[in-house]
Amino acid sequence: MPSGGMEFGRARAPDTVASGCVVAHDPVTVTARAPSLGESVAELRDSARLFYDRGWAFGTSGNYSVVIDRAPLRLLITASGRDKRRLSAGDFLVVDDAGLPVERKDSKPSAETMLHVALARRPGVGCVLHTHSVWNTVLSERHAGDGSLRIADYEMLKGLAGIQTHDTAVEIPIFENTQDIPALAERLVRELNPEPSPPHAFLIVGHGLYTWGCDLNEARRHVEILEFLFEVVGRRSASVGRD
């Protein structure tokens, strides 16, 4: 792996810097400093512990990945069934664009690997994080019939990539839970429409949150922002219901 930078897509002259990622003229190109494999493992371990400590992913719930190469696509991802409180370097493996392990055969990747692959193929996605908090689970069920969760007018929305004012709203799509992960991955490809503005995340009913970013720092920030907003919305709804 090059020690300098990793280019996500075709190389073009960059023009904008946001959240640590350099976005080029070509919309499919995002350039970010590429950490080493060891650094990526360490950063994912730190993130997993943070999510555990905050109550966003207990036990073996959740799964996390970072893109380590684009040509061909390679993801570093958590192995299946591992305790997210105490991940070790041996709890990660590299998979290809079919979700299959590239080298290690002694571990199985997350059962939801193909969701990570589908998201990683999207322009500008360099990291995918999946959490199972109480509030994202409750809200995914409460708003399942609406097909999405709308969050508007909160200052914390400005922590999501591309949002510069509280005077806005985001729609977070909600998908039914299923064990047919390939079918759900195909739905993501069809329905996570980048127009008029790309979504930052989606929810799975009774299951949890998926969010992403150009790199791990941005994706982790999205988890923090969204989990805060989920709790605010959930608590506010509960309070209004008691009034």
PDB file of C-alpha atoms in Angstrom:
ATOM      1  CA  MET A   1       0.000   0.000   0.000  1.00  0.00           C
ATOM      2  CA  PRO A   2       1.402   3.452  -0.843  1.00  0.00           C
ATOM      3  CA  SER A   3       2.684   5.358   2.145  1.00  0.00           C
ATOM      4  CA  GLY A   4       1.403   8.684   0.826  1.00  0.00           C
ATOM      5  CA  GLY A   5      -2.285   8.872  -0.107  1.00  0.00           C
ATOM      6  CA  MET A   6      -4.967   6.576  -1.439  1.00  0.00           C
ATOM      7  CA  GLU A   7      -7.066   7.789  -4.338  1.00  0.00           C
ATOM      8  CA  PHE A   8     -10.686   6.679  -4.273  1.00  0.00           C
ATOM      9  CA  GLY A   9     -11.480   6.496  -7.973  1.00  0.00           C
ATOM     10  CA  ARG A  10      -9.790   8.269 -10.853  1.00  0.00           C
ATOM     11  CA  ALA A  11      -7.125  10.860 -10.080  1.00  0.00           C
ATOM     12  CA  ARG A  12      -8.132  14.457 -10.780  1.00  0.00           C
ATOM     13  CA  ALA A  13      -7.042  17.816  -9.382  1.00  0.00           C
ATOM     14  CA  PRO A  14      -8.746  18.445  -6.015  1.00  0.00           C
ATOM     15  CA  ASP A  15     -10.685  21.645  -5.379  1.00  0.00           C
ATOM     16  CA  THR A  16     -12.438  21.353  -2.032  1.00  0.00           C
ATOM     17  CA  VAL A  17     -11.408  20.132   1.383  1.00  0.00           C
ATOM     18  CA  ALA A  18     -14.107  19.078   3.842  1.00  0.00           C
ATOM     19  CA  SER A  19     -13.902  16.966   6.986  1.00  0.00           C
ATOM     20  CA  GLY A  20     -10.370  15.860   6.195  1.00  0.00           C
ATOM     21  CA  CYS A  21     -11.293  14.555   2.734  1.00  0.00           C
ATOM     22  CA  VAL A  22     -10.256  16.182  -0.512  1.00  0.00           C
ATOM     23  CA  VAL A  23     -13.028  16.175  -3.102  1.00  0.00           C
ATOM     24  CA  ALA A  24     -11.970  16.441  -6.754  1.00  0.00           C
ATOM     25  CA  HIS A  25     -13.744  17.974  -9.743  1.00  0.00           C
ATOM     26  CA  ASP A  26     -14.820  14.505 -10.766  1.00  0.00           C
ATOM     27  CA  PRO A  27     -17.727  13.604  -8.427  1.00  0.00           C
ATOM     28  CA  VAL A  28     -16.647   9.965  -8.215  1.00  0.00           C
ATOM     29  CA  THR A  29     -13.216  10.920  -6.925  1.00  0.00           C
ATOM     30  CA  VAL A  30     -12.399  11.410  -3.271  1.00  0.00           C
ATOM     31  CA  THR A  31      -8.852  11.542  -2.025  1.00  0.00           C
ATOM     32  CA  ALA A  32      -8.007  11.009   1.629  1.00  0.00           C
ATOM     33  CA  ARG A  33      -4.849  10.218   3.476  1.00  0.00           C
ATOM     34  CA  ALA A  34      -4.766   6.431   3.633  1.00  0.00           C
ATOM     35  CA  PRO A  35      -3.742   5.033   7.021  1.00  0.00           C
ATOM     36  CA  SER A  36      -1.762   1.822   7.122  1.00  0.00           C
ATOM     37  CA  LEU A  37      -3.555  -1.458   7.725  1.00  0.00           C
ATOM     38  CA  GLY A  38      -2.310  -1.457  11.300  1.00  0.00           C
ATOM     39  CA  GLU A  39      -3.524   2.098  11.858  1.00  0.00           C
ATOM     40  CA  SER A  40      -6.931   1.210  10.426  1.00  0.00           C
ATOM     41  CA  VAL A  41      -7.243  -1.759  12.787  1.00  0.00           C
ATOM     42  CA  ALA A  42      -6.253   0.403  15.767  1.00  0.00           C
ATOM     43  CA  GLU A  43      -8.701   3.157  14.826  1.00  0.00           C
ATOM     44  CA  LEU A  44     -11.566   0.707  14.337  1.00  0.00           C
ATOM     45  CA  ARG A  45     -10.790  -0.886  17.697  1.00  0.00           C
ATOM     46  CA  ASP A  46     -10.860   2.538  19.359  1.00  0.00           C
ATOM     47  CA  SER A  47     -14.151   3.363  17.651  1.00  0.00           C
ATOM     48  CA  ALA A  48     -15.684   0.049  18.703  1.00  0.00           C
ATOM     49  CA  ARG A  49     -14.732   0.698  22.317  1.00  0.00           C
ATOM     50  CA  LEU A  50     -16.186   4.211  22.130  1.00  0.00           C
ATOM     51  CA  PHE A  51     -19.462   2.852  20.776  1.00  0.00           C
ATOM     52  CA  TYR A  52     -19.559   0.201  23.502  1.00  0.00           C
ATOM     53  CA  ASP A  53     -18.873   2.766  26.222  1.00  0.00           C
ATOM     54  CA  ARG A  54     -21.658   5.005  24.904  1.00  0.00           C
ATOM     55  CA  GLY A  55     -24.135   2.117  24.762  1.00  0.00           C
ATOM     56  CA  TRP A  56     -24.383   2.118  20.974  1.00  0.00           C
ATOM     57  CA  ALA A  57     -23.127  -1.444  20.338  1.00  0.00           C
ATOM     58  CA  PHE A  58     -23.117  -4.095  23.049  1.00  0.00           C
ATOM     59  CA  GLY A  59     -21.897  -7.673  22.896  1.00  0.00           C
ATOM     60  CA  THR A  60     -21.335  -8.902  19.366  1.00  0.00           C
ATOM     61  CA  SER A  61     -23.707  -6.353  17.793  1.00  0.00           C
ATOM     62  CA  GLY A  62     -22.511  -3.942  15.138  1.00  0.00           C
ATOM     63  CA  ASN A  63     -19.920  -4.206  12.405  1.00  0.00           C
ATOM     64  CA  TYR A  64     -17.334  -1.794  11.031  1.00  0.00           C
ATOM     65  CA  SER A  65     -15.294  -1.485   7.850  1.00  0.00           C
ATOM     66  CA  VAL A  66     -12.867   0.793   6.038  1.00  0.00           C
ATOM     67  CA  VAL A  67     -11.897   0.787   2.382  1.00  0.00           C
ATOM     68  CA  ILE A  68      -8.215  -0.063   2.026  1.00  0.00           C
ATOM     69  CA  ASP A  69      -8.090  -0.275  -1.772  1.00  0.00           C
ATOM     70  CA  ARG A  70     -10.254   0.616  -4.762  1.00  0.00           C
ATOM     71  CA  ALA A  71      -8.747  -1.247  -7.666  1.00  0.00           C
ATOM     72  CA  PRO A  72      -9.715  -3.912  -6.877  1.00  0.00           C
ATOM     73  CA  LEU A  73     -12.099  -3.053  -4.033  1.00  0.00           C
ATOM     74  CA  ARG A  74     -10.844  -4.279  -0.664  1.00  0.00           C
ATOM     75  CA  LEU A  75     -12.444  -3.725   2.746  1.00  0.00           C
ATOM     76  CA  LEU A  76     -11.018  -4.243   6.196  1.00  0.00           C
ATOM     77  CA  ILE A  77     -14.015  -5.470   8.219  1.00  0.00           C
ATOM     78  CA  THR A  78     -14.829  -6.948  11.607  1.00  0.00           C
ATOM     79  CA  ALA A  79     -15.108 -10.717  11.766  1.00  0.00           C
ATOM     80  CA  SER A  80     -18.451 -12.272  12.614  1.00  0.00           C
ATOM     81  CA  GLY A  81     -19.519 -12.790  16.229  1.00  0.00           C
ATOM     82  CA  ARG A  82     -16.760 -10.814  17.942  1.00  0.00           C
ATOM     83  CA  ASP A  83     -17.222  -8.916  21.200  1.00  0.00           C
ATOM     84  CA  LYS A  84     -17.037  -5.256  20.194  1.00  0.00           C
ATOM     85  CA  ARG A  85     -15.886  -4.194  23.654  1.00  0.00           C
ATOM     86  CA  ARG A  86     -12.568  -6.001  23.303  1.00  0.00           C
ATOM     87  CA  LEU A  87     -11.664  -6.356  19.652  1.00  0.00           C
ATOM     88  CA  SER A  88      -8.133  -7.517  18.933  1.00  0.00           C
ATOM     89  CA  ALA A  89      -6.100  -7.272  15.746  1.00  0.00           C
ATOM     90  CA  GLY A  90      -7.161 -10.844  15.001  1.00  0.00           C
ATOM     91  CA  ASP A  91     -10.818  -9.834  14.914  1.00  0.00           C
ATOM     92  CA  PHE A  92     -10.514  -8.174  11.492  1.00  0.00           C
ATOM     93  CA  LEU A  93     -10.045  -9.504   7.993  1.00  0.00           C
ATOM     94  CA  VAL A  94      -9.866  -8.192   4.444  1.00  0.00           C
ATOM     95  CA  VAL A  95     -12.651  -9.021   1.978  1.00  0.00           C
ATOM     96  CA  ASP A  96     -13.063  -8.484  -1.768  1.00  0.00           C
ATOM     97  CA  ASP A  97     -15.960  -6.971  -3.704  1.00  0.00           C
ATOM     98  CA  ALA A  98     -17.874 -10.241  -3.377  1.00  0.00           C
ATOM     99  CA  GLY A  99     -17.550 -10.115   0.413  1.00  0.00           C
ATOM    100  CA  LEU A 100     -15.142 -13.053   0.505  1.00  0.00           C
ATOM    101  CA  PRO A 101     -11.966 -13.194   2.610  1.00  0.00           C
ATOM    102  CA  VAL A 102      -8.865 -12.359   0.594  1.00  0.00           C
ATOM    103  CA  GLU A 103      -6.291 -14.167   2.690  1.00  0.00           C
ATOM    104  CA  ARG A 104      -7.454 -15.442   6.069  1.00  0.00           C
ATOM    105  CA  LYS A 105      -9.696 -18.474   5.935  1.00  0.00           C
ATOM    106  CA  ASP A 106      -9.869 -19.065   9.697  1.00  0.00           C
ATOM    107  CA  SER A 107     -12.424 -16.303  10.303  1.00  0.00           C
ATOM    108  CA  LYS A 108     -15.762 -15.430   8.769  1.00  0.00           C
ATOM    109  CA  PRO A 109     -16.595 -11.810   7.894  1.00  0.00           C
ATOM    110  CA  SER A 110     -19.690 -10.141   9.301  1.00  0.00           C
ATOM    111  CA  ALA A 111     -22.959 -11.612   8.072  1.00  0.00           C
ATOM    112  CA  GLU A 112     -23.792  -8.135   6.746  1.00  0.00           C
ATOM    113  CA  THR A 113     -20.597  -7.728   4.729  1.00  0.00           C
ATOM    114  CA  MET A 114     -22.423  -7.216   1.431  1.00  0.00           C
ATOM    115  CA  LEU A 115     -24.159  -4.136   2.854  1.00  0.00           C
ATOM    116  CA  HIS A 116     -20.702  -2.699   3.501  1.00  0.00           C
ATOM    117  CA  VAL A 117     -19.599  -3.638  -0.017  1.00  0.00           C
ATOM    118  CA  ALA A 118     -22.676  -2.035  -1.591  1.00  0.00           C
ATOM    119  CA  LEU A 119     -22.093   1.182   0.350  1.00  0.00           C
ATOM    120  CA  ALA A 120     -18.339   1.214  -0.295  1.00  0.00           C
ATOM    121  CA  ARG A 121     -19.030   1.189  -4.025  1.00  0.00           C
ATOM    122  CA  ARG A 122     -20.787   4.542  -3.704  1.00  0.00           C
ATOM    123  CA  PRO A 123     -18.784   7.662  -4.613  1.00  0.00           C
ATOM    124  CA  GLY A 124     -16.898   9.103  -1.681  1.00  0.00           C
ATOM    125  CA  VAL A 125     -17.527   6.292   0.828  1.00  0.00           C
ATOM    126  CA  GLY A 126     -14.360   5.196   2.600  1.00  0.00           C
ATOM    127  CA  CYS A 127     -15.781   3.831   5.859  1.00  0.00           C
ATOM    128  CA  VAL A 128     -19.042   2.190   6.966  1.00  0.00           C
ATOM    129  CA  LEU A 129     -20.161   1.873  10.599  1.00  0.00           C
ATOM    130  CA  HIS A 130     -23.162  -0.018  11.991  1.00  0.00           C
ATOM    131  CA  THR A 131     -24.467   0.477  15.552  1.00  0.00           C
ATOM    132  CA  HIS A 132     -27.303  -1.022  17.621  1.00  0.00           C
ATOM    133  CA  SER A 133     -28.317   1.625  20.153  1.00  0.00           C
ATOM    134  CA  VAL A 134     -31.552   1.667  22.136  1.00  0.00           C
ATOM    135  CA  TRP A 135     -32.708   4.899  20.489  1.00  0.00           C
ATOM    136  CA  ASN A 136     -31.942   3.987  16.894  1.00  0.00           C
ATOM    137  CA  THR A 137     -33.751   0.688  17.434  1.00  0.00           C
ATOM    138  CA  VAL A 138     -36.807   2.323  19.024  1.00  0.00           C
ATOM    139  CA  LEU A 139     -37.077   5.013  16.340  1.00  0.00           C
ATOM    140  CA  SER A 140     -36.610   2.514  13.513  1.00  0.00           C
ATOM    141  CA  GLU A 141     -39.708   0.691  14.782  1.00  0.00           C
ATOM    142  CA  ARG A 142     -41.706   3.812  15.608  1.00  0.00           C
ATOM    143  CA  HIS A 143     -41.250   5.300  12.124  1.00  0.00           C
ATOM    144  CA  ALA A 144     -41.143   2.101  10.066  1.00  0.00           C
ATOM    145  CA  GLY A 145     -44.565   2.810   8.606  1.00  0.00           C
ATOM    146  CA  ASP A 146     -43.371   6.191   7.330  1.00  0.00           C
ATOM    147  CA  GLY A 147     -40.465   4.663   5.444  1.00  0.00           C
ATOM    148  CA  SER A 148     -38.078   7.248   6.835  1.00  0.00           C
ATOM    149  CA  LEU A 149     -37.215   9.318   9.893  1.00  0.00           C
ATOM    150  CA  ARG A 150     -37.219  13.091   9.427  1.00  0.00           C
ATOM    151  CA  ILE A 151     -35.013  15.204  11.695  1.00  0.00           C
ATOM    152  CA  ALA A 152     -35.153  18.981  11.322  1.00  0.00           C
ATOM    153  CA  ASP A 153     -33.927  22.271  12.796  1.00  0.00           C
ATOM    154  CA  TYR A 154     -31.287  20.991  15.217  1.00  0.00           C
ATOM    155  CA  GLU A 155     -27.894  22.652  15.497  1.00  0.00           C
ATOM    156  CA  MET A 156     -26.226  19.249  15.644  1.00  0.00           C
ATOM    157  CA  LEU A 157     -27.276  18.568  12.052  1.00  0.00           C
ATOM    158  CA  LYS A 158     -24.328  20.748  11.069  1.00  0.00           C
ATOM    159  CA  GLY A 159     -22.076  17.874  12.099  1.00  0.00           C
ATOM    160  CA  LEU A 160     -23.231  15.897   9.075  1.00  0.00           C
ATOM    161  CA  ALA A 161     -21.137  16.281   5.935  1.00  0.00           C
ATOM    162  CA  GLY A 162     -22.353  19.034   3.625  1.00  0.00           C
ATOM    163  CA  ILE A 163     -24.795  20.643   6.071  1.00  0.00           C
ATOM    164  CA  GLN A 164     -23.978  24.217   7.071  1.00  0.00           C
ATOM    165  CA  THR A 165     -27.109  25.424   8.842  1.00  0.00           C
ATOM    166  CA  HIS A 166     -29.516  24.202  11.496  1.00  0.00           C
ATOM    167  CA  ASP A 167     -32.361  25.396   9.289  1.00  0.00           C
ATOM    168  CA  THR A 168     -32.587  22.164   7.358  1.00  0.00           C
ATOM    169  CA  ALA A 169     -33.993  18.649   7.517  1.00  0.00           C
ATOM    170  CA  VAL A 170     -32.615  15.205   6.789  1.00  0.00           C
ATOM    171  CA  GLU A 171     -34.597  12.131   5.816  1.00  0.00           C
ATOM    172  CA  ILE A 172     -33.127   8.864   7.048  1.00  0.00           C
ATOM    173  CA  PRO A 173     -34.536   5.923   5.045  1.00  0.00           C
ATOM    174  CA  ILE A 174     -35.848   2.937   6.996  1.00  0.00           C
ATOM    175  CA  PHE A 175     -35.665  -0.584   5.566  1.00  0.00           C
ATOM    176  CA  GLU A 176     -37.389  -3.722   6.825  1.00  0.00           C
ATOM    177  CA  ASN A 177     -35.159  -6.177   8.635  1.00  0.00           C
ATOM    178  CA  THR A 178     -34.275  -9.310   6.719  1.00  0.00           C
ATOM    179  CA  GLN A 179     -31.874 -12.217   6.746  1.00  0.00           C
ATOM    180  CA  ASP A 180     -31.577 -11.939   2.961  1.00  0.00           C
ATOM    181  CA  ILE A 181     -28.599  -9.599   3.002  1.00  0.00           C
ATOM    182  CA  PRO A 182     -27.850  -9.796  -0.757  1.00  0.00           C
ATOM    183  CA  ALA A 183     -31.428  -8.698  -1.498  1.00  0.00           C
ATOM    184  CA  LEU A 184     -31.152  -5.805   0.942  1.00  0.00           C
ATOM    185  CA  ALA A 185     -27.827  -4.799  -0.606  1.00  0.00           C
ATOM    186  CA  GLU A 186     -29.531  -4.664  -4.012  1.00  0.00           C
ATOM    187  CA  ARG A 187     -32.265  -2.450  -2.544  1.00  0.00           C
ATOM    188  CA  LEU A 188     -29.640  -0.066  -1.201  1.00  0.00           C
ATOM    189  CA  VAL A 189     -28.133   0.248  -4.662  1.00  0.00           C
ATOM    190  CA  ARG A 190     -31.547   1.018  -6.173  1.00  0.00           C
ATOM    191  CA  GLU A 191     -33.108   3.180  -3.485  1.00  0.00           C
ATOM    192  CA  LEU A 192     -30.373   5.224  -1.800  1.00  0.00           C
ATOM    193  CA  ASN A 193     -30.726   7.879  -4.451  1.00  0.00           C
ATOM    194  CA  PRO A 194     -27.977  10.527  -4.424  1.00  0.00           C
ATOM    195  CA  GLU A 195     -30.391  13.137  -5.812  1.00  0.00           C
ATOM    196  CA  PRO A 196     -31.361  15.752  -4.811  1.00  0.00           C
ATOM    197  CA  SER A 197     -28.921  15.155  -1.938  1.00  0.00           C
ATOM    198  CA  PRO A 198     -27.268  11.911  -0.859  1.00  0.00           C
ATOM    199  CA  PRO A 199     -28.415  10.386   2.442  1.00  0.00           C
ATOM    200  CA  HIS A 200     -25.999  10.194   5.355  1.00  0.00           C
ATOM    201  CA  ALA A 201     -27.419   6.983   6.819  1.00  0.00           C
ATOM    202  CA  PHE A 202     -30.257   4.500   6.943  1.00  0.00           C
ATOM    203  CA  LEU A 203     -32.028   2.492   9.631  1.00  0.00           C
ATOM    204  CA  ILE A 204     -33.124  -1.154   9.641  1.00  0.00           C
ATOM    205  CA  VAL A 205     -36.310  -1.866  11.575  1.00  0.00           C
ATOM    206  CA  GLY A 206     -35.588  -3.286  15.026  1.00  0.00           C
ATOM    207  CA  HIS A 207     -31.962  -3.633  14.055  1.00  0.00           C
ATOM    208  CA  GLY A 208     -29.913  -0.462  13.944  1.00  0.00           C
ATOM    209  CA  LEU A 209     -28.099   2.327  12.148  1.00  0.00           C
ATOM    210  CA  TYR A 210     -25.796   2.264   9.139  1.00  0.00           C
ATOM    211  CA  THR A 211     -23.828   5.397   8.384  1.00  0.00           C
ATOM    212  CA  TRP A 212     -20.687   6.185   6.418  1.00  0.00           C
ATOM    213  CA  GLY A 213     -18.164   8.838   5.505  1.00  0.00           C
ATOM    214  CA  CYS A 214     -15.240   9.579   3.257  1.00  0.00           C
ATOM    215  CA  ASP A 215     -12.989   8.198   5.990  1.00  0.00           C
ATOM    216  CA  LEU A 216     -13.231   6.770   9.495  1.00  0.00           C
ATOM    217  CA  ASN A 217     -13.162  10.174  11.181  1.00  0.00           C
ATOM    218  CA  GLU A 218     -16.145  11.425   9.202  1.00  0.00           C
ATOM    219  CA  ALA A 219     -18.103   8.192   9.606  1.00  0.00           C
ATOM    220  CA  ARG A 220     -17.454   8.142  13.366  1.00  0.00           C
ATOM    221  CA  ARG A 221     -18.593  11.765  13.606  1.00  0.00           C
ATOM    222  CA  HIS A 222     -21.792  10.812  11.797  1.00  0.00           C
ATOM    223  CA  VAL A 223     -22.423   8.052  14.343  1.00  0.00           C
ATOM    224  CA  GLU A 224     -21.928  10.510  17.207  1.00  0.00           C
ATOM    225  CA  ILE A 225     -24.152  13.182  15.645  1.00  0.00           C
ATOM    226  CA  LEU A 226     -26.927  10.790  14.643  1.00  0.00           C
ATOM    227  CA  GLU A 227     -26.989   8.906  17.926  1.00  0.00           C
ATOM    228  CA  PHE A 228     -27.272  12.244  19.770  1.00  0.00           C
ATOM    229  CA  LEU A 229     -30.133  13.308  17.503  1.00  0.00           C
ATOM    230  CA  PHE A 230     -31.907   9.950  17.854  1.00  0.00           C
ATOM    231  CA  GLU A 231     -31.876  10.299  21.622  1.00  0.00           C
ATOM    232  CA  VAL A 232     -33.128  13.893  21.461  1.00  0.00           C
ATOM    233  CA  VAL A 233     -35.952  12.973  19.071  1.00  0.00           C
ATOM    234  CA  GLY A 234     -36.859   9.887  21.090  1.00  0.00           C
ATOM    235  CA  ARG A 235     -36.870  11.674  24.434  1.00  0.00           C
ATOM    236  CA  ARG A 236     -38.776  14.637  23.026  1.00  0.00           C
ATOM    237  CA  SER A 237     -41.430  12.360  21.535  1.00  0.00           C
ATOM    238  CA  ALA A 238     -41.786  10.531  24.841  1.00  0.00           C
ATOM    239  CA  SER A 239     -42.082  13.828  26.720  1.00  0.00           C
ATOM    240  CA  VAL A 240     -44.716  15.192  24.351  1.00  0.00           C
ATOM    241  CA  GLY A 241     -46.666  11.967  24.736  1.00  0.00           C
ATOM    242  CA  ARG A 242     -46.802  12.455  28.528  1.00  0.00           C
ATOM    243  CA  ASP A 243     -48.013  16.070  28.299  1.00  0.00           C
TER     244      ASP A 243
END
